[in-house]
mmCIF file with all atom_site columns, C-alpha atoms in Angstrom:
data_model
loop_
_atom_site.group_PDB
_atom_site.id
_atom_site.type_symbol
_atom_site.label_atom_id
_atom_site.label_alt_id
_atom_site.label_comp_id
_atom_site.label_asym_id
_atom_site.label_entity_id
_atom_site.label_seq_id
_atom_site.pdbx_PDB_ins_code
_atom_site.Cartn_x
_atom_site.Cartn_y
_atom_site.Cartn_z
_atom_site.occupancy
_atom_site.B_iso_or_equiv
_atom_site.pdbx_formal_charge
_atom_site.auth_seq_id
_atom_site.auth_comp_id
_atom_site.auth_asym_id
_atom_site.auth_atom_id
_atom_site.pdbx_PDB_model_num
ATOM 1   C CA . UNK A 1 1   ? 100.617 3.333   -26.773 1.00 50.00 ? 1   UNK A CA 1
ATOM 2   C CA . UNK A 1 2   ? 101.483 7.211   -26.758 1.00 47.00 ? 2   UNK A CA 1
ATOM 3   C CA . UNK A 1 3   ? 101.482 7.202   -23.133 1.00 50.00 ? 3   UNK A CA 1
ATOM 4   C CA . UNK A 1 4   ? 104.450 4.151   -23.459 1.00 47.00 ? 4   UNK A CA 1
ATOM 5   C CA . UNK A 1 5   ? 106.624 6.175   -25.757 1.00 47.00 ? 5   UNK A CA 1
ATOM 6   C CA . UNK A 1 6   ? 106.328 9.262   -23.642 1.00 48.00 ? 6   UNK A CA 1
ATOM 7   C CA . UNK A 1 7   ? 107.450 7.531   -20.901 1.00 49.00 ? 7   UNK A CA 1
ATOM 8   C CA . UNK A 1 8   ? 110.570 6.009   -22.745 1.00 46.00 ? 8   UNK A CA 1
ATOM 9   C CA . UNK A 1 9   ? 111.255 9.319   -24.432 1.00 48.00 ? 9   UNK A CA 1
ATOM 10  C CA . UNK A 1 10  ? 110.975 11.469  -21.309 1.00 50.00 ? 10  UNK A CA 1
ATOM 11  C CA . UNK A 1 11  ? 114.344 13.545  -20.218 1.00 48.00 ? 11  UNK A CA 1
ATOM 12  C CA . UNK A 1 12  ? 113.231 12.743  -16.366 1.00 46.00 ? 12  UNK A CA 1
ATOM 13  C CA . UNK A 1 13  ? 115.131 10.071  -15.102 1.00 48.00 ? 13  UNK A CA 1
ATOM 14  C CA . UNK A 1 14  ? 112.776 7.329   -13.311 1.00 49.00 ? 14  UNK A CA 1
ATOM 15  C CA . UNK A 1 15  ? 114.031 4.547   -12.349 1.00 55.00 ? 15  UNK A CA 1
ATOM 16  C CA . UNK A 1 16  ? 113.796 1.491   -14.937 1.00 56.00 ? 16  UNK A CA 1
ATOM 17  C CA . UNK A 1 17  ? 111.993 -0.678  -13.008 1.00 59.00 ? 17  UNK A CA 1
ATOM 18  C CA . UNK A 1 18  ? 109.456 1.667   -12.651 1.00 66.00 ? 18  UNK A CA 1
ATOM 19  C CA . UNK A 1 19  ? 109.070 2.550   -16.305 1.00 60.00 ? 19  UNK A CA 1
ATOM 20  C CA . UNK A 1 20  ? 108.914 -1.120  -16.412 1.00 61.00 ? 20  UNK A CA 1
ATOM 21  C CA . UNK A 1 21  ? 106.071 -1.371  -14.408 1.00 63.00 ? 21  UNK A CA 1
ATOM 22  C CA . UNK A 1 22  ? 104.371 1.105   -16.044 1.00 65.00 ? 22  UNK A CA 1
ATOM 23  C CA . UNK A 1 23  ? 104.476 -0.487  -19.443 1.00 60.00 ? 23  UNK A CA 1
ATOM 24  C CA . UNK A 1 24  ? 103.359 -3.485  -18.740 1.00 59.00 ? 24  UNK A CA 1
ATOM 25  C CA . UNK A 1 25  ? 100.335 -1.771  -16.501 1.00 62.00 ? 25  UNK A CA 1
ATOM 26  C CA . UNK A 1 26  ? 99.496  0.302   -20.032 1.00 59.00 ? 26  UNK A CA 1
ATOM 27  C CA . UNK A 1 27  ? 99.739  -3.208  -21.691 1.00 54.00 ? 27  UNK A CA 1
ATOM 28  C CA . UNK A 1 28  ? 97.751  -4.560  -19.521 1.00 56.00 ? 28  UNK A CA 1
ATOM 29  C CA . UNK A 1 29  ? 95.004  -2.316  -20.456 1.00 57.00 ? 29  UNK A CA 1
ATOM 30  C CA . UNK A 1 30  ? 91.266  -4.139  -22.098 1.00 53.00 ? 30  UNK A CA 1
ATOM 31  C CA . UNK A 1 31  ? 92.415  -1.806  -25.121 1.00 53.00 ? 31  UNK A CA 1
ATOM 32  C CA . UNK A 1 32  ? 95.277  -3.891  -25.541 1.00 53.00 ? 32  UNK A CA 1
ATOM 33  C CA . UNK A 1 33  ? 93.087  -7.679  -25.354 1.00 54.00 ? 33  UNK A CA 1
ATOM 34  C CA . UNK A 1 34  ? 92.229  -8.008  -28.853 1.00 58.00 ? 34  UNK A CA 1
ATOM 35  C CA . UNK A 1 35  ? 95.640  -6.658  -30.938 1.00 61.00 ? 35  UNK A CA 1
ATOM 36  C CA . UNK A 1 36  ? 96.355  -6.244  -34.616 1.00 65.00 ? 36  UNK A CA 1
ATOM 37  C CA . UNK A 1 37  ? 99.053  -7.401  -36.559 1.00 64.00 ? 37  UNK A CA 1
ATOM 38  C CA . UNK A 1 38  ? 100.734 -3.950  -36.203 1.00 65.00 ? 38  UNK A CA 1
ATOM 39  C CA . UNK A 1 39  ? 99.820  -3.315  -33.076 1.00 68.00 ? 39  UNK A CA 1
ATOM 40  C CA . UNK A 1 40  ? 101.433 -6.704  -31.812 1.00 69.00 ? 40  UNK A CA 1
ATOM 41  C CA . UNK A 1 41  ? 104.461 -5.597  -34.079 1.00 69.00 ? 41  UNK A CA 1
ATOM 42  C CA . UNK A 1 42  ? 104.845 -2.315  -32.057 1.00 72.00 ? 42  UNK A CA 1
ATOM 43  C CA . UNK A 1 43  ? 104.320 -3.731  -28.610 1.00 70.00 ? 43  UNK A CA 1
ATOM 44  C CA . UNK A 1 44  ? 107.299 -5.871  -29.904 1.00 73.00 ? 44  UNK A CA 1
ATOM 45  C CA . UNK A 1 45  ? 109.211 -2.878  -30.414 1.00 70.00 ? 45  UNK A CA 1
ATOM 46  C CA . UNK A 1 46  ? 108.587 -1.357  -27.415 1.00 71.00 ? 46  UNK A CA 1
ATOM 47  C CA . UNK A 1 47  ? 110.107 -4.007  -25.381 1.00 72.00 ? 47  UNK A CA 1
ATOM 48  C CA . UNK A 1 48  ? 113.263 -4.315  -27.753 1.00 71.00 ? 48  UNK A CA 1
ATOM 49  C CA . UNK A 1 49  ? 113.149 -1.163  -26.828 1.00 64.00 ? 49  UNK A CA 1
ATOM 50  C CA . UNK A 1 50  ? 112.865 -1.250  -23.065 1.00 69.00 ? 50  UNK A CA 1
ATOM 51  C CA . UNK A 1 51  ? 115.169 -3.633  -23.240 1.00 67.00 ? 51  UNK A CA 1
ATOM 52  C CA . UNK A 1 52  ? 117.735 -1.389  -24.834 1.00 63.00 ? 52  UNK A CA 1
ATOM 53  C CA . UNK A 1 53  ? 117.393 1.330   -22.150 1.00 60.00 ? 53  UNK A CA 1
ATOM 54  C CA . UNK A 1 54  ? 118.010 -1.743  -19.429 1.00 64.00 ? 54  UNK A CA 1
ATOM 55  C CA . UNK A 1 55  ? 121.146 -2.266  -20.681 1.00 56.00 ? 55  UNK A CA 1
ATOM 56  C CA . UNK A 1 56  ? 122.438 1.143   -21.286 1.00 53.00 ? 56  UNK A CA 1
ATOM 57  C CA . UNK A 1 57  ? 123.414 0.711   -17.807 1.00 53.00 ? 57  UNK A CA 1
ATOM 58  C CA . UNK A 1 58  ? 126.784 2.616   -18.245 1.00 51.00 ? 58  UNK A CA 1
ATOM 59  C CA . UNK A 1 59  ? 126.408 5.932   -16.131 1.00 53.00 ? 59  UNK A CA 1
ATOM 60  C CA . UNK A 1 60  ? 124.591 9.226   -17.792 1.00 52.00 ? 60  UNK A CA 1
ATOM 61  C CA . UNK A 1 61  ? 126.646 8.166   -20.901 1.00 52.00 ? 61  UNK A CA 1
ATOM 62  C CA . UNK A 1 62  ? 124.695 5.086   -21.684 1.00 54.00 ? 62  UNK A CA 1
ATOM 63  C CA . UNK A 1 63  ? 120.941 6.862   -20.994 1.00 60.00 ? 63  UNK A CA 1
ATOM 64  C CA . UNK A 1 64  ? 121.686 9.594   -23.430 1.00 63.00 ? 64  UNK A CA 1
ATOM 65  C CA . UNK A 1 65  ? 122.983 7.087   -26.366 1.00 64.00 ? 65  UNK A CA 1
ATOM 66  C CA . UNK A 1 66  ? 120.260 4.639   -25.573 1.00 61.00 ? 66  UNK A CA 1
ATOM 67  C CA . UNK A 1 67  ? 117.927 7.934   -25.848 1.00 65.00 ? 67  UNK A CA 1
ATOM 68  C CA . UNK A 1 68  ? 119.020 8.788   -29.200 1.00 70.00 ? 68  UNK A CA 1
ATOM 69  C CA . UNK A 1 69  ? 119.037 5.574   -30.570 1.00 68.00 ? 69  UNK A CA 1
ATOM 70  C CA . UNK A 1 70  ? 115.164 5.375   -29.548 1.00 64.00 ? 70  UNK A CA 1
ATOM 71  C CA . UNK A 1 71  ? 114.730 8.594   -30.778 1.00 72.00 ? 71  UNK A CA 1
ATOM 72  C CA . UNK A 1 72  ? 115.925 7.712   -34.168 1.00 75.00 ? 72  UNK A CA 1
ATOM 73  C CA . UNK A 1 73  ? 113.816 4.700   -34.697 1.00 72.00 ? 73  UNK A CA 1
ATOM 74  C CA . UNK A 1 74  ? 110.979 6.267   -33.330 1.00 70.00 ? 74  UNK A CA 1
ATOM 75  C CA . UNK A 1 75  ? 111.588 9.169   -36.330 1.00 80.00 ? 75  UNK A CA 1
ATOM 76  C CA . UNK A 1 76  ? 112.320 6.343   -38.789 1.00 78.00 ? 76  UNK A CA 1
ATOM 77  C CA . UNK A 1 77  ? 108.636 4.507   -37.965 1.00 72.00 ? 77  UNK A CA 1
ATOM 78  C CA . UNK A 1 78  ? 106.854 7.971   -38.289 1.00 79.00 ? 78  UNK A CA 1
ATOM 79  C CA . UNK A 1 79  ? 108.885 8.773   -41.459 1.00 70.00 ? 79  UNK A CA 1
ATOM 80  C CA . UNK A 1 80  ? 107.344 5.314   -43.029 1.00 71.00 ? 80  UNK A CA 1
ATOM 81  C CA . UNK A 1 81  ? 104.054 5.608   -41.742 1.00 64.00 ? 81  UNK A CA 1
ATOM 82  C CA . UNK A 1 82  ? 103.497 8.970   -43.486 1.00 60.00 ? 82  UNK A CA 1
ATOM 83  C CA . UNK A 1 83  ? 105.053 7.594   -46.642 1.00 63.00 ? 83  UNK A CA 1
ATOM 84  C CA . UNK A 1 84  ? 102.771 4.571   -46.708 1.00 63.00 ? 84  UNK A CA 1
ATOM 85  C CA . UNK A 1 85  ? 99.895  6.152   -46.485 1.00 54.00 ? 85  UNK A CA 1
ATOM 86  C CA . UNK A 1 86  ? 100.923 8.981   -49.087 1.00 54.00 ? 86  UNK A CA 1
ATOM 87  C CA . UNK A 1 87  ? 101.174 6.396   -51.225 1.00 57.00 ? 87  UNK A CA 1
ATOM 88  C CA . UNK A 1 88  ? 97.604  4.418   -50.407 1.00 51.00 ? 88  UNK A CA 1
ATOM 89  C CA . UNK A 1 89  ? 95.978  7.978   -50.835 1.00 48.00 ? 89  UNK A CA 1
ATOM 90  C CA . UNK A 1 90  ? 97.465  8.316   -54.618 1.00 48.00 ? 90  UNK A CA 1
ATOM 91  C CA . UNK A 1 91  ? 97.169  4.902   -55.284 1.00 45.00 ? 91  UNK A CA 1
ATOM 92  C CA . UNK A 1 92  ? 93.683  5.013   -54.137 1.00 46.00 ? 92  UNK A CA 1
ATOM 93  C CA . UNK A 1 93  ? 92.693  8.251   -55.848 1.00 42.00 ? 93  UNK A CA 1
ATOM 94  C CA . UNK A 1 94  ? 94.208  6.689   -58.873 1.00 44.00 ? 94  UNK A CA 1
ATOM 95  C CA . UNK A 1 95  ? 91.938  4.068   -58.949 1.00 47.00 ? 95  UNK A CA 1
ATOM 96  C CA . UNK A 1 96  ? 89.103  5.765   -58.526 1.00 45.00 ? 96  UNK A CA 1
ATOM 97  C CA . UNK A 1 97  ? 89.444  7.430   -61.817 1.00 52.00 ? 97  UNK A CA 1
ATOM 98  C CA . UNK A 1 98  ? 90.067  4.158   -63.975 1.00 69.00 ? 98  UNK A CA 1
ATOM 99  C CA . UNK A 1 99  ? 92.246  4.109   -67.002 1.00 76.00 ? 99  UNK A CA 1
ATOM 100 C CA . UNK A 1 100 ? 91.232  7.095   -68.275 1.00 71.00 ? 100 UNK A CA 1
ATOM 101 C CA . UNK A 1 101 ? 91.309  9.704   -65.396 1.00 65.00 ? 101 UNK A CA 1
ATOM 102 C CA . UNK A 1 102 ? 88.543  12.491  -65.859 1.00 64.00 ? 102 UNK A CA 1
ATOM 103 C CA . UNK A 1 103 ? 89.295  13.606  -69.411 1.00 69.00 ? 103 UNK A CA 1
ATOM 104 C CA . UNK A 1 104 ? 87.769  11.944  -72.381 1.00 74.00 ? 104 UNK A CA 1
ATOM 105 C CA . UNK A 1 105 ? 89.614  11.457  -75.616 1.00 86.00 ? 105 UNK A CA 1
ATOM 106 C CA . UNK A 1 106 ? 89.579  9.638   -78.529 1.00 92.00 ? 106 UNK A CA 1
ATOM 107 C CA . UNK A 1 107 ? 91.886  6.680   -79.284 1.00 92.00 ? 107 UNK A CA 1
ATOM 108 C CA . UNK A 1 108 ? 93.859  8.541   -82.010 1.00 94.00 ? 108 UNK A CA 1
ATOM 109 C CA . UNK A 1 109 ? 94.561  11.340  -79.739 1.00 94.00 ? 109 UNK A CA 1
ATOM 110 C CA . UNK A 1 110 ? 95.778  8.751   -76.945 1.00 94.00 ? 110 UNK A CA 1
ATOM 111 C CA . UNK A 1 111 ? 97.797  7.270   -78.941 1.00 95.00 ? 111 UNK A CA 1
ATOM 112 C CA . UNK A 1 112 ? 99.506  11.363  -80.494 1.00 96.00 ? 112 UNK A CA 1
ATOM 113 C CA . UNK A 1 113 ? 99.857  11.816  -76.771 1.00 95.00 ? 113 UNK A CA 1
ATOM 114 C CA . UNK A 1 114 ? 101.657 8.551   -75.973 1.00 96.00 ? 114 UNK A CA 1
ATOM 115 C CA . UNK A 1 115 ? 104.367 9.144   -78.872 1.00 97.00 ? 115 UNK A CA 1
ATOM 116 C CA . UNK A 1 116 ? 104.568 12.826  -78.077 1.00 97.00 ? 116 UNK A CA 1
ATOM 117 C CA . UNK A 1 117 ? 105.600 11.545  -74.839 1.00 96.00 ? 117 UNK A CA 1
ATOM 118 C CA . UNK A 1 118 ? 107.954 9.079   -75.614 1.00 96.00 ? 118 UNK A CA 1
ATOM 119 C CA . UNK A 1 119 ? 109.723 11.153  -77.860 1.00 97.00 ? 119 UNK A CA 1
ATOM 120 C CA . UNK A 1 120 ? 110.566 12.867  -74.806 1.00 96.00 ? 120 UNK A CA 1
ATOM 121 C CA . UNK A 1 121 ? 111.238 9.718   -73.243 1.00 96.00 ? 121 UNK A CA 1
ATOM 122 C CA . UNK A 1 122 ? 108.537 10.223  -70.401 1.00 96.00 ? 122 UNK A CA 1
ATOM 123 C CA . UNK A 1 123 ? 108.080 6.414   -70.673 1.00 96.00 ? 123 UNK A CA 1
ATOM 124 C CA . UNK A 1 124 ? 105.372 6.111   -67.787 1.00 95.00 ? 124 UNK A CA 1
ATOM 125 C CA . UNK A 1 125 ? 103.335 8.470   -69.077 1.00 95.00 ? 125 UNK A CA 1
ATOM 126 C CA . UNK A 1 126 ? 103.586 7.267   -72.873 1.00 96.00 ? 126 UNK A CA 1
ATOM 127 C CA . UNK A 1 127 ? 102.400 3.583   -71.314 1.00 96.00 ? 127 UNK A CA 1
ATOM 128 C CA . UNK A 1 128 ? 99.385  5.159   -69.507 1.00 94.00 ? 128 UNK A CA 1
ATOM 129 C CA . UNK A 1 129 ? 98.338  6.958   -72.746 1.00 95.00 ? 129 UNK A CA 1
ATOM 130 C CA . UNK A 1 130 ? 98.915  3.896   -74.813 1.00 96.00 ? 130 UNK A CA 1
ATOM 131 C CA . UNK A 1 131 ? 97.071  1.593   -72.509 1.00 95.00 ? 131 UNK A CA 1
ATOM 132 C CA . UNK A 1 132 ? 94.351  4.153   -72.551 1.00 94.00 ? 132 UNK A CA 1
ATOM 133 C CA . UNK A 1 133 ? 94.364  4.392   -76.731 1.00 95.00 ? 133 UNK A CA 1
ATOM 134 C CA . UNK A 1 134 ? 93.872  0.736   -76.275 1.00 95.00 ? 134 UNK A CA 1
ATOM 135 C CA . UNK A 1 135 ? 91.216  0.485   -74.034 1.00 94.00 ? 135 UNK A CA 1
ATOM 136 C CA . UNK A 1 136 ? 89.459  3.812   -76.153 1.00 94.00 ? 136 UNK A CA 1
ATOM 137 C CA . UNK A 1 137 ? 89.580  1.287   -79.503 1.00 94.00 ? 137 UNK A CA 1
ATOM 138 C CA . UNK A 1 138 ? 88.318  -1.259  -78.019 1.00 94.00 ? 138 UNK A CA 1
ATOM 139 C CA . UNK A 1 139 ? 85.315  -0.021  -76.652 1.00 93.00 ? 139 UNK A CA 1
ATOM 140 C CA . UNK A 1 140 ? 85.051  2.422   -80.057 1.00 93.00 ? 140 UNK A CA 1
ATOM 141 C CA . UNK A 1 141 ? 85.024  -0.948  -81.739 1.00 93.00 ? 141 UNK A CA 1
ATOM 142 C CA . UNK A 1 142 ? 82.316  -2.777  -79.075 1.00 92.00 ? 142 UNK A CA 1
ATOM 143 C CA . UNK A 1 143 ? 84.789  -5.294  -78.684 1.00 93.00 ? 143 UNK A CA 1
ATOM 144 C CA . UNK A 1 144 ? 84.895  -3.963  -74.690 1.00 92.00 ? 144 UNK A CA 1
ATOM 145 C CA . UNK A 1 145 ? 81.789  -2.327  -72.729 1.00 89.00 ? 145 UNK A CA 1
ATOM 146 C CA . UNK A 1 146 ? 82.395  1.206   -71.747 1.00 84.00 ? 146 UNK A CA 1
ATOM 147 C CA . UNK A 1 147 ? 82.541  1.246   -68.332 1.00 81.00 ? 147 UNK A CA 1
ATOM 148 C CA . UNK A 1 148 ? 83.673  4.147   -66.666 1.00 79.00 ? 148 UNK A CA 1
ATOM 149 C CA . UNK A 1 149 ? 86.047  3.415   -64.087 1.00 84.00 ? 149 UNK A CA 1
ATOM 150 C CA . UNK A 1 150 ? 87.513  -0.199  -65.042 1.00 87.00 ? 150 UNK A CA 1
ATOM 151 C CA . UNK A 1 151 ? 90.646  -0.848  -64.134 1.00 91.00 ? 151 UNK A CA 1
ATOM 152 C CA . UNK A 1 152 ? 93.505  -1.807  -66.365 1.00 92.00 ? 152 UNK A CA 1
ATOM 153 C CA . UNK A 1 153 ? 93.243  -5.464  -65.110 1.00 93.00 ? 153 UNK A CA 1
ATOM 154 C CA . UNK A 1 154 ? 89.438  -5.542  -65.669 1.00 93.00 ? 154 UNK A CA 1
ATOM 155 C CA . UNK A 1 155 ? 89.761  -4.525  -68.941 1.00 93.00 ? 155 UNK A CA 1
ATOM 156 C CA . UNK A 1 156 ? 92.490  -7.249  -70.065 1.00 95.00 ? 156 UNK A CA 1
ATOM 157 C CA . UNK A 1 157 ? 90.322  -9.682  -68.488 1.00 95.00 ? 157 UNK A CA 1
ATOM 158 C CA . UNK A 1 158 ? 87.179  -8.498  -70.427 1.00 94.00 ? 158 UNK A CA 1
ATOM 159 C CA . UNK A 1 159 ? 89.348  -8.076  -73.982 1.00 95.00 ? 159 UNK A CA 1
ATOM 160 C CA . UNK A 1 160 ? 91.210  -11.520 -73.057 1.00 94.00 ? 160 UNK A CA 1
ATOM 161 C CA . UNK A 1 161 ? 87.602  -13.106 -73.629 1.00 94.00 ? 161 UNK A CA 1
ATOM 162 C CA . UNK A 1 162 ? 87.180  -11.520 -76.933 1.00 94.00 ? 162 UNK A CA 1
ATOM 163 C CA . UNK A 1 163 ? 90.822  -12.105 -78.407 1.00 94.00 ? 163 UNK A CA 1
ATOM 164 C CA . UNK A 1 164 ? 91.852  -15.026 -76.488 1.00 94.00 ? 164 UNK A CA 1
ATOM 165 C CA . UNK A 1 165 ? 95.088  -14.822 -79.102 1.00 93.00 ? 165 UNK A CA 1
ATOM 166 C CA . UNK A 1 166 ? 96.037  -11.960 -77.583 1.00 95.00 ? 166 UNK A CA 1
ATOM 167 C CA . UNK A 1 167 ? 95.003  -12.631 -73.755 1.00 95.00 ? 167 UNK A CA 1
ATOM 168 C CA . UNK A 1 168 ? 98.192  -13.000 -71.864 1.00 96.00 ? 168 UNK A CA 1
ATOM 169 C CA . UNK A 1 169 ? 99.791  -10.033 -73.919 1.00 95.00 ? 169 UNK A CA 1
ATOM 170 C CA . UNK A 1 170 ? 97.035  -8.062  -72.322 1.00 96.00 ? 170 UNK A CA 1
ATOM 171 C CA . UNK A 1 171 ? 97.096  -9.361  -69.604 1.00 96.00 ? 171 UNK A CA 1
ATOM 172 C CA . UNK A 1 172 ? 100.979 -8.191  -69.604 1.00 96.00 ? 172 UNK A CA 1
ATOM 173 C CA . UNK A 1 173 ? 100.271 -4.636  -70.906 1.00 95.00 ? 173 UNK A CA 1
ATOM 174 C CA . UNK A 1 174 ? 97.766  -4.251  -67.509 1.00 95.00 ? 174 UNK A CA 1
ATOM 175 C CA . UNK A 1 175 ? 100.491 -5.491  -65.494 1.00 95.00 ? 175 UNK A CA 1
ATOM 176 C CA . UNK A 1 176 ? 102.878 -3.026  -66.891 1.00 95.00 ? 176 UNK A CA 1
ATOM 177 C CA . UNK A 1 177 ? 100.352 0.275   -66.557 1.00 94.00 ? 177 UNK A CA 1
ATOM 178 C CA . UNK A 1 178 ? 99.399  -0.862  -62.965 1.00 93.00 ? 178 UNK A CA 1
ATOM 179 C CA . UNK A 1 179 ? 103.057 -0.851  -62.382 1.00 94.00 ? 179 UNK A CA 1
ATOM 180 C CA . UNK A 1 180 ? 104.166 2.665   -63.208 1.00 94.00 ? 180 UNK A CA 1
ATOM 181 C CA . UNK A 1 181 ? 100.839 4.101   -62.409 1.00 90.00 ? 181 UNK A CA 1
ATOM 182 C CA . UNK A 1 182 ? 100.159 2.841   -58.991 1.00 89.00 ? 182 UNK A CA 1
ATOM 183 C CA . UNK A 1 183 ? 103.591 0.640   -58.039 1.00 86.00 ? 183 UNK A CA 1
ATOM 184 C CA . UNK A 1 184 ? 106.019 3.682   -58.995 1.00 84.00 ? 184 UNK A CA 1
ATOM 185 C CA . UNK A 1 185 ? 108.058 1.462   -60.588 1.00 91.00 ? 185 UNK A CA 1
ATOM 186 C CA . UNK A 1 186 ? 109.861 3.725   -63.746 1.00 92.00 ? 186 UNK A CA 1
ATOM 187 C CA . UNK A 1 187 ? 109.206 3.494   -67.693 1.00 93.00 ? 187 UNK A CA 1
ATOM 188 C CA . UNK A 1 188 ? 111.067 2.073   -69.911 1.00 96.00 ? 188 UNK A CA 1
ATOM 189 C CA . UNK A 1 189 ? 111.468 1.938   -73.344 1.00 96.00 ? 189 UNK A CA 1
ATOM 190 C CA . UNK A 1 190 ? 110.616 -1.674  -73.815 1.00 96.00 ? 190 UNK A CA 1
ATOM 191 C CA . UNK A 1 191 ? 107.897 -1.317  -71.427 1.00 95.00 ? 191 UNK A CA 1
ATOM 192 C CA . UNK A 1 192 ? 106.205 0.986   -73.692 1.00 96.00 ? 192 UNK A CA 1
ATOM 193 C CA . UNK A 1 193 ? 106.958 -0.973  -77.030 1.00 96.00 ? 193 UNK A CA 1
ATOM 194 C CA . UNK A 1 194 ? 104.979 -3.648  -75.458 1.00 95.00 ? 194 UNK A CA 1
ATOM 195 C CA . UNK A 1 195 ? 101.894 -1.286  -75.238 1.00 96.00 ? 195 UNK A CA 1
ATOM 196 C CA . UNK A 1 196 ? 102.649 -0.038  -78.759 1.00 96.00 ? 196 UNK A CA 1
ATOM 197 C CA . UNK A 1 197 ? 102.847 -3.686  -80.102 1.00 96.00 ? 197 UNK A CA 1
ATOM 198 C CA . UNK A 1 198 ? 100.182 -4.828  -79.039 1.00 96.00 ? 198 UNK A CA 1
ATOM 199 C CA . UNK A 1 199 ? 98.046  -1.636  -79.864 1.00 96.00 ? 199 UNK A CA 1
ATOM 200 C CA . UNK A 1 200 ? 99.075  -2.800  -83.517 1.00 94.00 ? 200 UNK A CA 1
ATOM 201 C CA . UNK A 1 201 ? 98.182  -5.729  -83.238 1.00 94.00 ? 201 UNK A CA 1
ATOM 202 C CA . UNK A 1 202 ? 95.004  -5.182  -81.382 1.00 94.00 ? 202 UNK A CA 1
ATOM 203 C CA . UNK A 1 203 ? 93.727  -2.830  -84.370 1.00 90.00 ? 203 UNK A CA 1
ATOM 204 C CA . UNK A 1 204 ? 93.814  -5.551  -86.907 1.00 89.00 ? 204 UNK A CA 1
ATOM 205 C CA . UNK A 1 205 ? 92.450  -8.401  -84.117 1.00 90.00 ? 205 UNK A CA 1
ATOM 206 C CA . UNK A 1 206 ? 88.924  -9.636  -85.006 1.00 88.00 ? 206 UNK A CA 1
ATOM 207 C CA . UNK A 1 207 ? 87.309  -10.841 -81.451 1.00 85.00 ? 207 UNK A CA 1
ATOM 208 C CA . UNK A 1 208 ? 86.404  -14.159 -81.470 1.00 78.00 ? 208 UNK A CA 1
ATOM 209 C CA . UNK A 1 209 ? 83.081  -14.642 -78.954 1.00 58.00 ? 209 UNK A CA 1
ATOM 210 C CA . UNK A 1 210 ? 82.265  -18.114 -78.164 1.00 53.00 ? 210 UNK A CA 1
ATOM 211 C CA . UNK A 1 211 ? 84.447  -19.168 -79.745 1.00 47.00 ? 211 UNK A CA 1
ATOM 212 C CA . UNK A 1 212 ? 88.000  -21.314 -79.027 1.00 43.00 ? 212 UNK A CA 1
ATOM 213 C CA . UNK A 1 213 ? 90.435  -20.233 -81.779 1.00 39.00 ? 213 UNK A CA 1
ATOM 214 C CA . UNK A 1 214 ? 92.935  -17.400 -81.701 1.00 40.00 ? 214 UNK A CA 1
ATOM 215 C CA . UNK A 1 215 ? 92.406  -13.471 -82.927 1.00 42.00 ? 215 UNK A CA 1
ATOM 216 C CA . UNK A 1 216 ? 92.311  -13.542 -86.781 1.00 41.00 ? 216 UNK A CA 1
ATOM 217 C CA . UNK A 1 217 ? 94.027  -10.797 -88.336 1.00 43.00 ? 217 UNK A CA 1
ATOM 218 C CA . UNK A 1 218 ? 91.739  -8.495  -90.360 1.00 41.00 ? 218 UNK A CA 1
#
């Protein structure tokens, strides 16, 4: 696949049917038998783009702009390959640490650090520290295992057991800490009341095990 973009980007002018030829040759090639998704995906772009320098047929005029426009995309496909995996290797790193990241603190001091936070309205960071003061009373209370690297969904799936009265509220509050941790979508204010409401309510929440009624308020 290098070899075919070095060919189309290559000042020296051969002729097209040539460079025709010799893409379908390097196509043609056993590494080419069994294709993924993206690599079907490029081999379609390579022709749209083969196909563009047929037609810039114009004189020297039409090679250089059909040059530049294959330059361009070729940029714009590294430019969001690079980004994509930037953001697998944080999301991934991310989720290797859990909820909590590699410092341990209690739930009360979660929960100072979330307000202290979104007093300065640094709303994505308030909802991780909230959802973390959560998950910290929870297991403080035995009402969750401690398990050291659960994610945010694990642990609304685990609590949703225990306090099926308050199951698809956690399962919400996961949704919305997944979102500004690993989805970069931005805090809000709302988005962090709902992690502060339903840290109240979780506090008072007796868990219910084996049981099929709703979370009775202490």
């Amino acid at each position: 696949m290098v070899s075919l973009l070095i060919s189309l980007l290559d000042p020296v002018d051969i002729g097209r049917g040539e460079a025709r030829r010799a893409a379908i040759q390097e196509l043609l090639k056993s590494e080419y038998a069994k294709e993924s998704l993206v690599d079907r995906v490029t081999r379609t772009v390579n022709q749209f783009l083969d196909d563009l320098l047929d037609q810039a047929s114009v004189g020297v005029a039409g090679s250089v702009v059909a040059r530049a426009v294959l330059i361009a995309i070729v940029i714009a496909m590294i430019v969001a390959v690079v980004m994509i995996a930037l953001r697998a290797t944080r999301g991934g790193t991310a989720r290797q640490t859990g909820i909590f990241g590699e410092h341990r603190r209690t739930a009360s001091e979660h929960r100072e650090a979330a307000e202290r936070l979104a007093a300065e309205s640094r709303w994505a960071e308030a909802i991780r520290e909230r959802l973390r003061a959560v998950a910290r009373d929870l297991e403080d209370r035995v009402i969750v295992d401690s398990a050291p690297g659960r994610t945010a969904g694990e642990l609304a799936a685990e609590a949703g057991r225990a306090l099926p009265g308050l199951a698809a509220e956690l399962v919400t509050a996961a949704r919305v800490f997944d979102d500004v941790t690993y989805g970069e979508v931005p805090g809000t204010a709302e988005a962090y009341g709902i992690l502060r409401d339903l840290d109240d309510r979780l506090r008072t929440a007796r868990p219910t095990f084996g049981q099929d009624t709703r979370a009775v308020p202490s």
